[in-house]
CSV table of C-alpha atoms in Angstrom, one decimal:
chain,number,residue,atom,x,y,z
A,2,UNK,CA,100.2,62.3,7.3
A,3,UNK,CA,100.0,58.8,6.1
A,4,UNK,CA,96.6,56.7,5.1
A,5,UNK,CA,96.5,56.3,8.7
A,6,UNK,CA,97.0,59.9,10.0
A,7,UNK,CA,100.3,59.3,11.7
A,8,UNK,CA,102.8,62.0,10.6
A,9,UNK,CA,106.1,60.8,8.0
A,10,UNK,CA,108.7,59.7,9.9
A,11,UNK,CA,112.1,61.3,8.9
A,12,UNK,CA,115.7,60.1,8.2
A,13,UNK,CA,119.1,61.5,7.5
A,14,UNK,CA,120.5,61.9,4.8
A,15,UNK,CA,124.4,60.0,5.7
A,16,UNK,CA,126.0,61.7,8.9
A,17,UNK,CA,126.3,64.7,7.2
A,18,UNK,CA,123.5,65.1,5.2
A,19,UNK,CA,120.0,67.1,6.0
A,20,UNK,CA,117.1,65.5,7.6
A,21,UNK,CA,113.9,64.7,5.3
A,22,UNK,CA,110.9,62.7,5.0
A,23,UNK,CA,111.2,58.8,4.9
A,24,UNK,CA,109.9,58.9,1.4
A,25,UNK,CA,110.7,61.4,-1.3
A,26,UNK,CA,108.5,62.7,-4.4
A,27,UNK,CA,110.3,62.5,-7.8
A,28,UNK,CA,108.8,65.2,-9.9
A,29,UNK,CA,110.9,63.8,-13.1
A,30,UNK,CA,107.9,62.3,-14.8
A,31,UNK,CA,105.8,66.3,-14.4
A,32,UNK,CA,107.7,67.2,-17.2
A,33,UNK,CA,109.5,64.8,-19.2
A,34,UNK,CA,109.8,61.4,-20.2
A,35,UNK,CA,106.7,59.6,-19.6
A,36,UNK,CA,104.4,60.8,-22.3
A,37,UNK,CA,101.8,64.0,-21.8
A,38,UNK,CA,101.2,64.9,-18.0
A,39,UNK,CA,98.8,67.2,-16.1
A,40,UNK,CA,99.9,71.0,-15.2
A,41,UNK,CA,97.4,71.6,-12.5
A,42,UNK,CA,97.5,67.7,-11.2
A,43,UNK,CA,101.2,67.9,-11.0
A,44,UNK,CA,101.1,71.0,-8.5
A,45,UNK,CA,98.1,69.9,-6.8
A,46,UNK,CA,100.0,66.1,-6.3
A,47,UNK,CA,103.3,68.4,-5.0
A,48,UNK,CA,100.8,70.3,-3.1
A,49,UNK,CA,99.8,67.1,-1.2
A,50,UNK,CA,103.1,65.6,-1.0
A,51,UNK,CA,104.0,68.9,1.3
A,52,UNK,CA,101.2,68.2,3.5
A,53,UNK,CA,101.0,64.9,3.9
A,54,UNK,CA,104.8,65.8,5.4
A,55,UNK,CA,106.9,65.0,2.5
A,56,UNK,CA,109.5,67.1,2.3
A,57,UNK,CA,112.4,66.4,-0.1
A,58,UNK,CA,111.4,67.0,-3.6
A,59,UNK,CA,114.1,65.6,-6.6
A,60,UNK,CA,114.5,67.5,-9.8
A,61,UNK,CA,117.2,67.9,-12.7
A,62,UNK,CA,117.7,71.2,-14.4
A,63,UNK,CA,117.5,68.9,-17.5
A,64,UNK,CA,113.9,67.4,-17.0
A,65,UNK,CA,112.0,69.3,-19.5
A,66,UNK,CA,114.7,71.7,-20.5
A,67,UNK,CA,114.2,73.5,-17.3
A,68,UNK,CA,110.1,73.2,-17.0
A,69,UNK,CA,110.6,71.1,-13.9
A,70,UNK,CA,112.3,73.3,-12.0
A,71,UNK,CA,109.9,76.2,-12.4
A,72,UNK,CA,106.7,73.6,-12.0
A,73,UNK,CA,108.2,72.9,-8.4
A,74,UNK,CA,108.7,76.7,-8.2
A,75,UNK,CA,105.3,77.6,-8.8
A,76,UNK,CA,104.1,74.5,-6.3
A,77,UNK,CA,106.4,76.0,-3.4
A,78,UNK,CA,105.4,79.6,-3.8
A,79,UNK,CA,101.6,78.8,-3.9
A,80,UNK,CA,101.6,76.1,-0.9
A,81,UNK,CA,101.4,77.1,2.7
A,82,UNK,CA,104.4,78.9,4.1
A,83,UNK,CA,104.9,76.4,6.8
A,84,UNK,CA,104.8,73.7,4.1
A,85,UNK,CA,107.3,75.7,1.9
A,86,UNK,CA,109.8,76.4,4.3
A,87,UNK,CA,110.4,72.7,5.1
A,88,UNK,CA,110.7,72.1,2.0
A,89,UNK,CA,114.1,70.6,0.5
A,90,UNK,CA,115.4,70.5,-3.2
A,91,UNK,CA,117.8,67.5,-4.5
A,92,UNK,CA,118.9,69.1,-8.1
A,93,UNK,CA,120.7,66.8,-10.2
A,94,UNK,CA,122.7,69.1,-13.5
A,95,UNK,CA,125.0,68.0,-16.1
A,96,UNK,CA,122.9,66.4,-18.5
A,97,UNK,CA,123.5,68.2,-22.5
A,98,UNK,CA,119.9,68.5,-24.5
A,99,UNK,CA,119.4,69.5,-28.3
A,100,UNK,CA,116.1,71.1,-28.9
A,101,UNK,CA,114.6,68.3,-30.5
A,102,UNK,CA,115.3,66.7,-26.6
A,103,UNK,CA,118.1,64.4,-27.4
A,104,UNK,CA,120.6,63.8,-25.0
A,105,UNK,CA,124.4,64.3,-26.1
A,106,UNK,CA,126.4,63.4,-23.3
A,107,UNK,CA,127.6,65.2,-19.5
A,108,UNK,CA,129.2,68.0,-18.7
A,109,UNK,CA,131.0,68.4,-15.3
A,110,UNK,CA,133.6,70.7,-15.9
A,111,UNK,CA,133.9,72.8,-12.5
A,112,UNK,CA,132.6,76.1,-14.3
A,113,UNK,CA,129.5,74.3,-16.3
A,114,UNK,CA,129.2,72.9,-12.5
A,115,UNK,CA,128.5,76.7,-11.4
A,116,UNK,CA,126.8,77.5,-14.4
A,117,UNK,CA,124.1,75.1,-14.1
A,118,UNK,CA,123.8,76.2,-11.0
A,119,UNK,CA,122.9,79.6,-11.5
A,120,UNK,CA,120.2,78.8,-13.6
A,121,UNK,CA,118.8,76.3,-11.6
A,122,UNK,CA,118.8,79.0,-8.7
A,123,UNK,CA,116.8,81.3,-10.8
A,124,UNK,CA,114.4,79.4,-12.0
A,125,UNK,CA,113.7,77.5,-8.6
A,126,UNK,CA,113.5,81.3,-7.5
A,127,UNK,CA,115.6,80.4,-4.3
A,128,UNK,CA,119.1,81.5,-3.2
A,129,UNK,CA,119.9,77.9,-2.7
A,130,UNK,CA,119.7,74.3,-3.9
A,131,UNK,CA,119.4,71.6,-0.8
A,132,UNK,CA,121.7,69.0,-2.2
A,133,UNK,CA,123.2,69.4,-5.6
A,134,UNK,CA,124.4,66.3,-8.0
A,135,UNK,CA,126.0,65.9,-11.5
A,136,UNK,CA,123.5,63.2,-13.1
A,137,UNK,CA,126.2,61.1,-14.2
A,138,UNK,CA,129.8,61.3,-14.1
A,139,UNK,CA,131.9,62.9,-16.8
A,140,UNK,CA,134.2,60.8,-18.1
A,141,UNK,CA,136.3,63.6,-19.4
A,142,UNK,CA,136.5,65.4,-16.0
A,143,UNK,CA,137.8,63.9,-12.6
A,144,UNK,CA,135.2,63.8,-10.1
A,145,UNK,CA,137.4,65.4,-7.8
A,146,UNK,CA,136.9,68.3,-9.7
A,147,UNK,CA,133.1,68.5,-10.4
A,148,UNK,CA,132.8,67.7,-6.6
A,149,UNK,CA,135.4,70.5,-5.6
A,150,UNK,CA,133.0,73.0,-7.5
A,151,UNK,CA,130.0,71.9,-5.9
A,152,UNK,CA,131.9,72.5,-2.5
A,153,UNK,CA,133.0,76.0,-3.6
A,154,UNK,CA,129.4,76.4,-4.0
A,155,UNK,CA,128.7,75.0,-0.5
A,156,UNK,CA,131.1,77.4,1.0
A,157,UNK,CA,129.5,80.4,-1.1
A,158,UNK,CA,126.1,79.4,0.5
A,159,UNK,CA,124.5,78.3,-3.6
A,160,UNK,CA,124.2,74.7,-2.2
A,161,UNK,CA,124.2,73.7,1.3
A,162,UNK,CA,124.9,69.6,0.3
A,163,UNK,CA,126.9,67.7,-1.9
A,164,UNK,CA,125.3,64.2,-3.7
A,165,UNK,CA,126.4,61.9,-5.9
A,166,UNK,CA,124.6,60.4,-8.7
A,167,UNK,CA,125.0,56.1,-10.1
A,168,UNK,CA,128.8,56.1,-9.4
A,169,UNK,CA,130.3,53.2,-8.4
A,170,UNK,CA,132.1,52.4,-5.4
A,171,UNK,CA,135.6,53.5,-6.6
A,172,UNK,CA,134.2,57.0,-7.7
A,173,UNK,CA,132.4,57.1,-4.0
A,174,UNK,CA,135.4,57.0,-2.5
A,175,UNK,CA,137.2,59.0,-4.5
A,176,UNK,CA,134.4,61.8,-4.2
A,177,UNK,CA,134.0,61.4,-0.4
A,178,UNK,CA,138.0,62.3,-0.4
A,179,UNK,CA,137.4,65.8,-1.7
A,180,UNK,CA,134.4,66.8,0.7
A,181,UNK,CA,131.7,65.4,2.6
A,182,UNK,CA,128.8,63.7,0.6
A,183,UNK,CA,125.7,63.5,1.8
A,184,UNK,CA,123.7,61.2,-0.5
A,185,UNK,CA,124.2,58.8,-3.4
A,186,UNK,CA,120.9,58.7,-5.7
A,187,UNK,CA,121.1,55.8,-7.9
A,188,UNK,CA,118.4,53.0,-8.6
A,189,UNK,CA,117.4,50.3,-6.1
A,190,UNK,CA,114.1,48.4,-6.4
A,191,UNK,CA,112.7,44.6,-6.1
A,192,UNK,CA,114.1,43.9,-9.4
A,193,UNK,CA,117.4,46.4,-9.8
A,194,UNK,CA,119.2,45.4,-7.0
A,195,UNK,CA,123.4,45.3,-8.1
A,196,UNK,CA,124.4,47.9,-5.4
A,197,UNK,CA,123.7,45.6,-2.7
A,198,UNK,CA,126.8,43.9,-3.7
A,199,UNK,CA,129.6,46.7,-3.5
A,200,UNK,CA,127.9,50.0,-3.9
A,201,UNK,CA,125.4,50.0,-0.8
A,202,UNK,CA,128.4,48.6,2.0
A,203,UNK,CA,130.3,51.4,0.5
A,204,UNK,CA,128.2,53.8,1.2
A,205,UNK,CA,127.3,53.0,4.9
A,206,UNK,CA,131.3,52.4,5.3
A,207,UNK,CA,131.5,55.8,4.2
A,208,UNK,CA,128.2,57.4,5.8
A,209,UNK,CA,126.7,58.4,2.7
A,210,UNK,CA,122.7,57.9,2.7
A,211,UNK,CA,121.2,56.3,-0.7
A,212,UNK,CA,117.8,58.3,-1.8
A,213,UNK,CA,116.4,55.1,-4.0
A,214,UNK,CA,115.2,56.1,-7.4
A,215,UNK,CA,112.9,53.4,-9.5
A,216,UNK,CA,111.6,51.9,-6.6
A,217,UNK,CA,108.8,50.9,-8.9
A,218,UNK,CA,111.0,50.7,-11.8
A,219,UNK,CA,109.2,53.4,-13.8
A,220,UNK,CA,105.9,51.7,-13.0
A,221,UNK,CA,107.0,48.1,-13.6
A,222,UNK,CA,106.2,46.6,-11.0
A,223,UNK,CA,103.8,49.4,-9.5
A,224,UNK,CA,100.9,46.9,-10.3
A,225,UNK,CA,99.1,49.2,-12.9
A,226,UNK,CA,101.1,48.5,-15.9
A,227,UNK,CA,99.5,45.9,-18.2
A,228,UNK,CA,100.4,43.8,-20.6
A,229,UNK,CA,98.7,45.2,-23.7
A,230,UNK,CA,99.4,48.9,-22.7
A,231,UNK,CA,100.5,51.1,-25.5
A,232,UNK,CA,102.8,53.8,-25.0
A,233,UNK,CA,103.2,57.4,-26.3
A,234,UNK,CA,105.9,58.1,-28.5
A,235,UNK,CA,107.2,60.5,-25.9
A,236,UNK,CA,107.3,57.7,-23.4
A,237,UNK,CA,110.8,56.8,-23.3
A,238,UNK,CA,109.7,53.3,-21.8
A,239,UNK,CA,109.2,52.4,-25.2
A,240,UNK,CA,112.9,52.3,-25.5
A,241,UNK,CA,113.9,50.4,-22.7
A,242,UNK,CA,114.8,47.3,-22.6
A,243,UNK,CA,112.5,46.0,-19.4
A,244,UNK,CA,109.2,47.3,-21.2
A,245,UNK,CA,110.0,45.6,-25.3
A,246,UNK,CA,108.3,42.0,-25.8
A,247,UNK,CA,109.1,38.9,-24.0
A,248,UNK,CA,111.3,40.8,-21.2
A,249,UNK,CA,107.6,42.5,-20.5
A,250,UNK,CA,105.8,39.5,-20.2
A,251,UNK,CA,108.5,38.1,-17.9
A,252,UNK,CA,108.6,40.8,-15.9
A,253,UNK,CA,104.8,41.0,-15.6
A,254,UNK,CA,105.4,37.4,-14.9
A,255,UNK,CA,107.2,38.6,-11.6
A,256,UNK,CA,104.5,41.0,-10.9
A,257,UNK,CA,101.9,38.8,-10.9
A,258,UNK,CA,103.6,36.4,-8.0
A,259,UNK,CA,103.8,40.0,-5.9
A,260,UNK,CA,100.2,40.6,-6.6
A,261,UNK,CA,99.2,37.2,-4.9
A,262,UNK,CA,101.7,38.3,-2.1
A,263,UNK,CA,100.3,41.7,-1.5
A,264,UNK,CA,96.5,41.1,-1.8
A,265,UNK,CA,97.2,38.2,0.8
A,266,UNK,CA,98.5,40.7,2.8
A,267,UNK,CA,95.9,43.5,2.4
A,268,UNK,CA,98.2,45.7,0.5
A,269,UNK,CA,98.6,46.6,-3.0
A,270,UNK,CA,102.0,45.9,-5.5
A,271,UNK,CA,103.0,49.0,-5.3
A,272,UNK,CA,103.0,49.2,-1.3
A,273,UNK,CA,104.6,45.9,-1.3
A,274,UNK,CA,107.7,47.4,-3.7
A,275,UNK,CA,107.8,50.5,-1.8
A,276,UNK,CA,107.5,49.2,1.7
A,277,UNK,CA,110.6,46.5,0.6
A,278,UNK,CA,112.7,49.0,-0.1
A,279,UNK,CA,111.6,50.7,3.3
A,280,UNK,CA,112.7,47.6,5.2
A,281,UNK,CA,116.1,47.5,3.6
A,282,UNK,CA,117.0,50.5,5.2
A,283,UNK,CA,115.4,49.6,8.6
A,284,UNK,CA,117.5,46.6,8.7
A,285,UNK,CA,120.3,48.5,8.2
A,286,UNK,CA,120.2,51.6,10.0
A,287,UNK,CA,117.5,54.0,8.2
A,288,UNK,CA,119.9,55.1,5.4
A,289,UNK,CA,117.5,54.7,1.9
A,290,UNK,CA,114.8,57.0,1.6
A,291,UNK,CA,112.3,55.7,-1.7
A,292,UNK,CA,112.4,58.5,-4.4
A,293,UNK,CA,108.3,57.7,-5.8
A,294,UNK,CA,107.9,59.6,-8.9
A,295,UNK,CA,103.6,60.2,-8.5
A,296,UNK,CA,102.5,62.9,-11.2
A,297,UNK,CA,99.1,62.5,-9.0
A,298,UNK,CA,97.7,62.5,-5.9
A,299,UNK,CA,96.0,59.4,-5.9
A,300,UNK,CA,99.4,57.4,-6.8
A,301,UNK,CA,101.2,59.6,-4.2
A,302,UNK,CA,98.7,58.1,-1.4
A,303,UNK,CA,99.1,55.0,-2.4
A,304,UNK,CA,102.9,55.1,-2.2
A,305,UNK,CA,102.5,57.0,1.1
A,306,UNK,CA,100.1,53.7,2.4
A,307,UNK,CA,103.4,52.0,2.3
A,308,UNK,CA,104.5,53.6,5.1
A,309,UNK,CA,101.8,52.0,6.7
A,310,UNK,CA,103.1,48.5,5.7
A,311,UNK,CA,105.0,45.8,8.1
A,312,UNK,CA,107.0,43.3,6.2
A,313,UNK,CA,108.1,40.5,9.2
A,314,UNK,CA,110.8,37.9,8.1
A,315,UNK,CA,108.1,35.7,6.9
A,316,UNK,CA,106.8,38.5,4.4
A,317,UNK,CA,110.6,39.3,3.2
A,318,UNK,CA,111.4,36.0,2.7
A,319,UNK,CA,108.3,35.1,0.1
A,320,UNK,CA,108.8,38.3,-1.8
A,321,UNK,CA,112.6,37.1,-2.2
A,322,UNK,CA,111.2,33.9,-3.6
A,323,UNK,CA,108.8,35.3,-6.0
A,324,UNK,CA,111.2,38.1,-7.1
A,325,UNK,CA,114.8,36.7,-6.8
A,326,UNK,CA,117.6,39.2,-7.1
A,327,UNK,CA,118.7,38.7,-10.9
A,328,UNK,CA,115.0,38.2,-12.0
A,329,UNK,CA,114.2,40.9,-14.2
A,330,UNK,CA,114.7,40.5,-17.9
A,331,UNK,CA,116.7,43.2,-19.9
A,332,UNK,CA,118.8,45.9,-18.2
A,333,UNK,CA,117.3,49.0,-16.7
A,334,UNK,CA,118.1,51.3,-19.8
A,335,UNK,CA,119.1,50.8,-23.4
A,336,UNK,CA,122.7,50.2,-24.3
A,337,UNK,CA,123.7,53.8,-24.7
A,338,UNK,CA,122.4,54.7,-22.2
A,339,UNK,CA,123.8,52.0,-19.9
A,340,UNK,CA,127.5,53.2,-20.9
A,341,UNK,CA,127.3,56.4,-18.9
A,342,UNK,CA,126.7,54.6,-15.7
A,343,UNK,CA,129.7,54.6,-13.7
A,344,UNK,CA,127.7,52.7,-11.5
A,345,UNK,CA,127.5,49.5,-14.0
A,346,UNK,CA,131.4,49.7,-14.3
């Protein structure tokens, strides 16, 4: 249920994809990434997510070293059966870790792609993953040929759908060639916004749905970040460009013309970022479903208040004025990082 007791609406995934709940819960930030988080929180917040009637829960065999994927395990076999059962898992592999938790580059080659997979199976303890995804592409492999794996493991019943992960619009194609996709994660928010220029019309050409990571652009613009906020030193924020000196202050610039917006409006920032990306896919055809990434249950109500939200022309048109496309400062990772998107190419 939302904040106002009406049931998650649902979308599909592409025309081939499964249907799931209008807004996904990325469980990334349980287990990696954003500093220290909260066992018993992080279950209890997937817990709700089930029965508030979200249903598609995004992971990566890599978040954590594998922690992630038995967190959601233990969440899934101590919820409700009804809640468990309509549960759906988008597992994104290929990532290479050191121990230390460094990250060395991508693997796709079509037996690492079955690999991963059995691992992922095991300690998800299911006999198979909803949609499956190489996290970014691998520039020594062809993606028809990590693709062709996962669709060897579709017809072996591992995986029952194939996704893509920040490729362009040349690599979409070229994927959607080999078998049917169903979804192309990659990041989309008030201030990330360059697939609206060739990725996005791809993918509705194609009918491939977008599951919208970074809607709040790691908690950017959720409304809660401040500007004198110290982060951990396992908070990977502290690396990216977005969050280091004036590109903060700029950015919390931008977030402070959405505040005015959204308390004029009744809502908070974070609704108003979540809710935006909502109504780009109900001008379209319902084809984005928001990835939130809540590690508690308090942020997870508020993100599911912005189902709640109604922005008219009137309300899209401020927001575009007080956060035009182009307006953040720094790119959304460092420069290393940046280099494995194919989606930047």
């Amino acid at each position: 249920m939302t904040t106002t007791g009406r049931p998650v609406p649902t979308r599909r995934l592409g025309t081939t994809g499964p249907e799931v709940s209008a807004l996904g819960l990325g469980c990334m930030g349980m287990s990696a990434l954003y500093g220290e988080s909260d066992r018993a929180e992080s279950i209890a917040t997937i817990h709700a997510a089930l029965d508030a009637g979200v249903t598609l829960l995004d992971t990566g065999d890599f978040y954590g070293m594998g922690h992630n994927e038995l967190l959601i395990d233990e969440a899934l076999r101590t919820a409700p059966a009804a809640a468990r059962e309509q549960a759906l898992t988008s597992v994104k592999f290929g990532a290479l870790r050191t121990v230390e938790g460094g990250f060395t580059g991508y693997d796709g080659r079509p037996a690492a792609v079955k690999n991963f997979a059995a691992y992922s199976l095991q300690r998800l303890g299911t006999d198979h993953i909803d949609i499956y995804r190489i996290a970014r592409v691998d520039p020594d492999v062809p993606i028809e040929e990590t693709v062709g794996a996962i669709a060897e493991l579709v017809e072996a019943g591992h995986v029952r759908h194939i996704g893509l992960s920040e490729v362009g619009a040349d690599t979409l194609r070229r994927a959607a060639a080999v078998a049917p996709i169903a979804d192309l994660q990659i990041e989309y928010s008030l201030i990330s916004r360059s697939i609206e220029e060739k990725i996005l019309p791809t993918a509705r050409e194609l009918g491939i749905g977008v599951t919208a990571y970074g809607v709040l652009s790691r908690g950017l613009i959720s409304g809660h970040f401040t500007r004198d906020r110290e982060l951990a030193a396992n908070d990977f924020r502290g690396m990216s460009p977005r969050f280091q000196g004036d590109n903060l202050q700029r950015n919390l610039d931008l977030v402070d013309r959405l505040r005015a917006l959204s308390e004029a409006k009744g809502v908070t920032v974070a609704q108003t970022a979540v809710a935006w990306v909502l109504a780009q896919a109900e001008r379209q055809g319902a084809d984005i479903v928001p990835l939130v990434g809540a590690r508690r249950r308090d942020r997870l109500a508020e993100a599911l208040g912005a189902l709640d939200v109604t922005l008219d022309a009137a309300d899209l048109a401020a927001i575009e004025e007080a956060v035009p496309a182009g307006a953040a400062a720094g790119d959304r990772y460092p420069a290393a990082q940046m280099a494995h998107l194919d989606s930047e190419h």
